[in-house]
CSV table of C-alpha atoms and ligand atoms in Angstrom, one decimal:
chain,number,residue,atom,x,y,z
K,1,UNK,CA,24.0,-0.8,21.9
K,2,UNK,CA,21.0,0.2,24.1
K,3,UNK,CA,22.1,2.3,27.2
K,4,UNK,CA,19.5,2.8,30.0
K,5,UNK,CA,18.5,6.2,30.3
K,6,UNK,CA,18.7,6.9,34.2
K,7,UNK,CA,17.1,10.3,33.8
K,8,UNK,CA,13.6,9.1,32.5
K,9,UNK,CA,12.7,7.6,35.9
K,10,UNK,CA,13.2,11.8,36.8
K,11,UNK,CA,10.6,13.2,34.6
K,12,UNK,CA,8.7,10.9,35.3
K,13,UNK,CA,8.2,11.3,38.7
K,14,UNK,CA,8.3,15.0,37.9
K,15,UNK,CA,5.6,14.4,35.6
K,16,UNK,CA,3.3,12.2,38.2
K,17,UNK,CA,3.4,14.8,40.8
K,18,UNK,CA,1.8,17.5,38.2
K,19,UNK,CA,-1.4,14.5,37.9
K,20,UNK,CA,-4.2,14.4,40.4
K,21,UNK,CA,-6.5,11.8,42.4
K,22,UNK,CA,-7.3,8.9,40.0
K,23,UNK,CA,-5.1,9.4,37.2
K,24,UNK,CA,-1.9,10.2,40.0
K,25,UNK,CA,-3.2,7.0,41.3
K,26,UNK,CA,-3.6,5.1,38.2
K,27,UNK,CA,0.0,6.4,36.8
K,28,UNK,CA,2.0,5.1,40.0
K,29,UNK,CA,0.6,1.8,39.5
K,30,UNK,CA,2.0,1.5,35.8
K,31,UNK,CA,5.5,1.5,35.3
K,32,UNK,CA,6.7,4.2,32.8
K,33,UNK,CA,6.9,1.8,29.9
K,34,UNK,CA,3.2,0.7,30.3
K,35,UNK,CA,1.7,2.6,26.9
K,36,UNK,CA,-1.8,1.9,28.1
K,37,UNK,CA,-2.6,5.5,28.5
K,38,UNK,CA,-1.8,5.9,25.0
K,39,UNK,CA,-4.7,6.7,22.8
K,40,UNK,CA,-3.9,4.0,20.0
K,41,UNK,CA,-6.2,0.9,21.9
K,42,UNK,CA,-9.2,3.0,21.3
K,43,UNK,CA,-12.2,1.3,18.9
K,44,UNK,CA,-12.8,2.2,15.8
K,45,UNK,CA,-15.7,4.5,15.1
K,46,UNK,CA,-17.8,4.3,12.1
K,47,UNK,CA,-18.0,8.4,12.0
K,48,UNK,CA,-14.2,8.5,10.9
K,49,UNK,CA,-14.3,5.6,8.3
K,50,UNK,CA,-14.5,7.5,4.7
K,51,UNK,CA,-16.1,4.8,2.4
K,52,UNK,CA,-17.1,1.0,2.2
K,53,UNK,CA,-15.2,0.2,-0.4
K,54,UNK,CA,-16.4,-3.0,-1.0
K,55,UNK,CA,-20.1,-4.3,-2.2
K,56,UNK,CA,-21.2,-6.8,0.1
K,57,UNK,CA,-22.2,-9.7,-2.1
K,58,UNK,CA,-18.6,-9.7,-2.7
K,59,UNK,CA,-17.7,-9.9,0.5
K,60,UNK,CA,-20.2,-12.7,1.1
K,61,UNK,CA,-18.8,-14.2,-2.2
K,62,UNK,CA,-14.7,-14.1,-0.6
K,63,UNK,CA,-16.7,-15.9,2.8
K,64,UNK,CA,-18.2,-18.7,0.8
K,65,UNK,CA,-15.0,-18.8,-1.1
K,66,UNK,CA,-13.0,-18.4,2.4
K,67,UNK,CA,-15.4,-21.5,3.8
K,68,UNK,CA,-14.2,-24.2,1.6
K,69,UNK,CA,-11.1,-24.2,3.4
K,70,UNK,CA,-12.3,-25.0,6.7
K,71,UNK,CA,-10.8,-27.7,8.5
K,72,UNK,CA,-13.8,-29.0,10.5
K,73,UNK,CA,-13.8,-32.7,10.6
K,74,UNK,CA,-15.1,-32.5,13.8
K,75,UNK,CA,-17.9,-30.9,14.3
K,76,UNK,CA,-18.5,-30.9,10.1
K,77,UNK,CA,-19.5,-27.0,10.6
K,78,UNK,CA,-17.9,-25.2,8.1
K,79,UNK,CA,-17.5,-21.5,8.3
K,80,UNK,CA,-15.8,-19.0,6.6
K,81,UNK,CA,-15.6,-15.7,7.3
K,82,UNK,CA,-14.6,-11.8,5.2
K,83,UNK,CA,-12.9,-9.1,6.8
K,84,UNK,CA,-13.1,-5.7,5.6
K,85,UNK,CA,-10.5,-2.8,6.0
K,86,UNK,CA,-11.3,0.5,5.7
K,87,UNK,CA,-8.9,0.9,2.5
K,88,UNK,CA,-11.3,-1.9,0.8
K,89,UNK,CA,-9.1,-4.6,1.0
K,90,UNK,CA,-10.8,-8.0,2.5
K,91,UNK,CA,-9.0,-10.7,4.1
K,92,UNK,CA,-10.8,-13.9,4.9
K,93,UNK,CA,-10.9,-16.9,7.3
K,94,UNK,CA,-12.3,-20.2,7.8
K,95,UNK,CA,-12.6,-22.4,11.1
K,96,UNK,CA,-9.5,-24.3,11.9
K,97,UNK,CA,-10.3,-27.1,14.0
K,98,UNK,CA,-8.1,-29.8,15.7
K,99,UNK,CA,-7.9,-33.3,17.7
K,100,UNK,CA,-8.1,-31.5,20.6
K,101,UNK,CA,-11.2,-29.4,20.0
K,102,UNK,CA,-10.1,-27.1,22.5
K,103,UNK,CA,-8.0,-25.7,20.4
K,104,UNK,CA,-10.0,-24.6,17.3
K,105,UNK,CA,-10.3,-21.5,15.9
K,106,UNK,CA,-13.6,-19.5,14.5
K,107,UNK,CA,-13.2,-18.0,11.1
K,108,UNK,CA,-13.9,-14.7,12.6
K,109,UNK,CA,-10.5,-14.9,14.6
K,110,UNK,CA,-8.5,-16.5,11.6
K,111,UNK,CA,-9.5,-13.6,9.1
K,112,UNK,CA,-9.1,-11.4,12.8
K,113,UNK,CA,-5.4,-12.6,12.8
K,114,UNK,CA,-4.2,-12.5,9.4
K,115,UNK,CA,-5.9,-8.8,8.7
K,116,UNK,CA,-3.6,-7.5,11.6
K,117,UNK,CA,-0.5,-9.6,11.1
K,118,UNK,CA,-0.3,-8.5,7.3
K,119,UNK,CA,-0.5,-4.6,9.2
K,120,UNK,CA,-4.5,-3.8,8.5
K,121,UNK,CA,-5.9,-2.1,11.2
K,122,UNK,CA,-9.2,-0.2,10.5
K,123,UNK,CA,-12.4,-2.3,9.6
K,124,UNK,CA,-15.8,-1.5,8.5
K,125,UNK,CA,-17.2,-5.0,7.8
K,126,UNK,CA,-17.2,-8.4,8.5
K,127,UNK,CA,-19.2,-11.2,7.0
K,128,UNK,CA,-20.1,-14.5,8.6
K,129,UNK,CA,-21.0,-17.3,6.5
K,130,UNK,CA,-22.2,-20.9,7.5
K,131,UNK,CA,-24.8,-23.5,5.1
K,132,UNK,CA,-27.5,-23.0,7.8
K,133,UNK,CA,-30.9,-21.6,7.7
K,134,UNK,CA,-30.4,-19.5,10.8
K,135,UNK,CA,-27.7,-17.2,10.9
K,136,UNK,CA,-24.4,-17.8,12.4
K,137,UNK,CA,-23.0,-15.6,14.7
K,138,UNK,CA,-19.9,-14.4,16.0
K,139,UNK,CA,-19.2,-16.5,19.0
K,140,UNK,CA,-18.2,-14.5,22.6
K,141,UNK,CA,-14.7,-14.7,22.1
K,142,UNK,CA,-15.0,-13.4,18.3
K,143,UNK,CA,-17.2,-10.6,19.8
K,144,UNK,CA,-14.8,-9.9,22.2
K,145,UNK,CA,-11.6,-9.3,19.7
K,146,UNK,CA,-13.7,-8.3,16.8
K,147,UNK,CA,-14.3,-5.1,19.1
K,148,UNK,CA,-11.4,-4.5,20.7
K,149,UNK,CA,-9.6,-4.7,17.2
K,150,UNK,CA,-12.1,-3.4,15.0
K,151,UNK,CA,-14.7,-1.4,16.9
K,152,UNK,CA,-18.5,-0.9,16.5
K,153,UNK,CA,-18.2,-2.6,12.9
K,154,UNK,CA,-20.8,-3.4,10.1
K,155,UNK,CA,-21.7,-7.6,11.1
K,156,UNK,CA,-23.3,-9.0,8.2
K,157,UNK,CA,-24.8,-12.9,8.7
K,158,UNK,CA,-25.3,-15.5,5.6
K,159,UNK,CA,-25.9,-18.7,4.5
K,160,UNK,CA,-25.1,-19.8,0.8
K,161,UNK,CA,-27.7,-18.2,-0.9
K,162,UNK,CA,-28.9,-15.4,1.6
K,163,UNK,CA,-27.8,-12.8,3.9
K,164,UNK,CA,-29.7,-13.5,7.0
K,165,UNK,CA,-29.3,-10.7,9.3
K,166,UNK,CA,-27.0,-7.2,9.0
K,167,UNK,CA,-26.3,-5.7,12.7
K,168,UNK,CA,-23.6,-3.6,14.4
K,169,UNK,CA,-21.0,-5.4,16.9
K,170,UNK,CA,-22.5,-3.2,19.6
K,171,UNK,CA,-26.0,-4.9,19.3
K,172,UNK,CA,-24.2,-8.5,19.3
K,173,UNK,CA,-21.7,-6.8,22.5
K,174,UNK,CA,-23.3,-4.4,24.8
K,175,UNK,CA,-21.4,-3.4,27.9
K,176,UNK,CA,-18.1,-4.6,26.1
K,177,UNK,CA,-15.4,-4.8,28.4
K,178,UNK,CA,-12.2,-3.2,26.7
K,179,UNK,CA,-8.7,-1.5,27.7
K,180,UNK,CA,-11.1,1.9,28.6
K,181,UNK,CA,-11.8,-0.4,31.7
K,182,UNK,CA,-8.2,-1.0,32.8
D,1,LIG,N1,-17.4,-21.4,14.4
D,1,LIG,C1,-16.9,-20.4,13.7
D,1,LIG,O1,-15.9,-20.6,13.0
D,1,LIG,N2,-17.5,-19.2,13.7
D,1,LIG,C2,-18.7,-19.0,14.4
D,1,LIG,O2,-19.2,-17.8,14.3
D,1,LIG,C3,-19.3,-20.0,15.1
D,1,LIG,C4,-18.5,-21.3,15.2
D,1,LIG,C5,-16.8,-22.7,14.3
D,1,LIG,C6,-16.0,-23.2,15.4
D,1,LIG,C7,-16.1,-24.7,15.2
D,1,LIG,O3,-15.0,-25.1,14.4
D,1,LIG,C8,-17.4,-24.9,14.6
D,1,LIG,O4,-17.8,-23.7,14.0
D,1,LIG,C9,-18.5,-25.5,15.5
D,1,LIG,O5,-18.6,-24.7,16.6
């Protein structure tokens, strides 16, 4: 059985009153089980990443492969998309799209998802993939989680027979807003 430990709400008052201007101020905001301070939210950076395990017409090949799975009878844009983790493992996504259109989902996000539900959590690469002559894009809310979850990564862009355009999430996501703001 859980019991409450009354004496935390001590040291951390104890502790608060050893902090100064902002971050005194920012700590008595938070309640002591807020882990925001914590320095796991951070992005990713490329510097600490070992390898890229994985060559990237394979990864464009699992994102074409990923694509024919989109549900898109909607808008008949069919995406898929290739995730890479640091360890070299890929995990993939296509767009999921329903009768209500609000709630459809880019393959970034899908491949996004999975990767961290099945426990991955460092990336180095993700590929786009869409039968278009100009490149597709991550849209703003891909941007937004790609970085938060996965940093200033590798963003590769291709169509069926080409990649298009290679950039890092920081030239699609400048001035990112992320938990170094809260
Ligand atoms: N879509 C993606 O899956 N990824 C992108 O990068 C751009 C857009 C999807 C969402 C929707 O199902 C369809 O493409 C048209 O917007």
């Amino acid at each position: 059985m859980a019991v409450f430990d009354h004496s935390r709400g001590g040291v951390e008052r104890r502790r608060q009153s050893r902090r100064s201007g902002k971050d005194r101020r920012i700590a008595e905001r938070r309640s002591e089980h807020d882990r925001r301070a914590e320095p796991g939210w951070e992005p990713v950076k490329m510097e600490n990443i070992a390898a890229v395990a994985y060559d990237e017409a394979g990864l464009v090949a699992a994102a074409i492969d990923a694509r024919t799975h989109a549900r898109a009878r909607f808008s008949s844009f069919q995406v898929g998309a290739a995730l890479e983790t640091s360890t070299g493992d890929v995990i993939t996504g296509c767009n999921v799209e329903n009768a209500t259109y609000g709630l459809t989902m880019c393959a970034e996000r899908v491949a996004l998802f999975k990767a961290l539900s099945e426990g991955h959590d460092v990336f180095t690469r993700v590929v786009v993939v869409a039968d278009t002559d100009d490149p597709t894009p991550p849209c703003g809310s891909c941007r937004q989680l790609l970085w938060e979850y996965c940093g200033d990564i590798d963003v590769v862009l291709a169509n069926l027979s080409d990649v298009k355009r290679r950039m890092r999430l920081s030239q699609l996501l400048p001035l990112p807003f992320d938990a170094r703001l809260l």
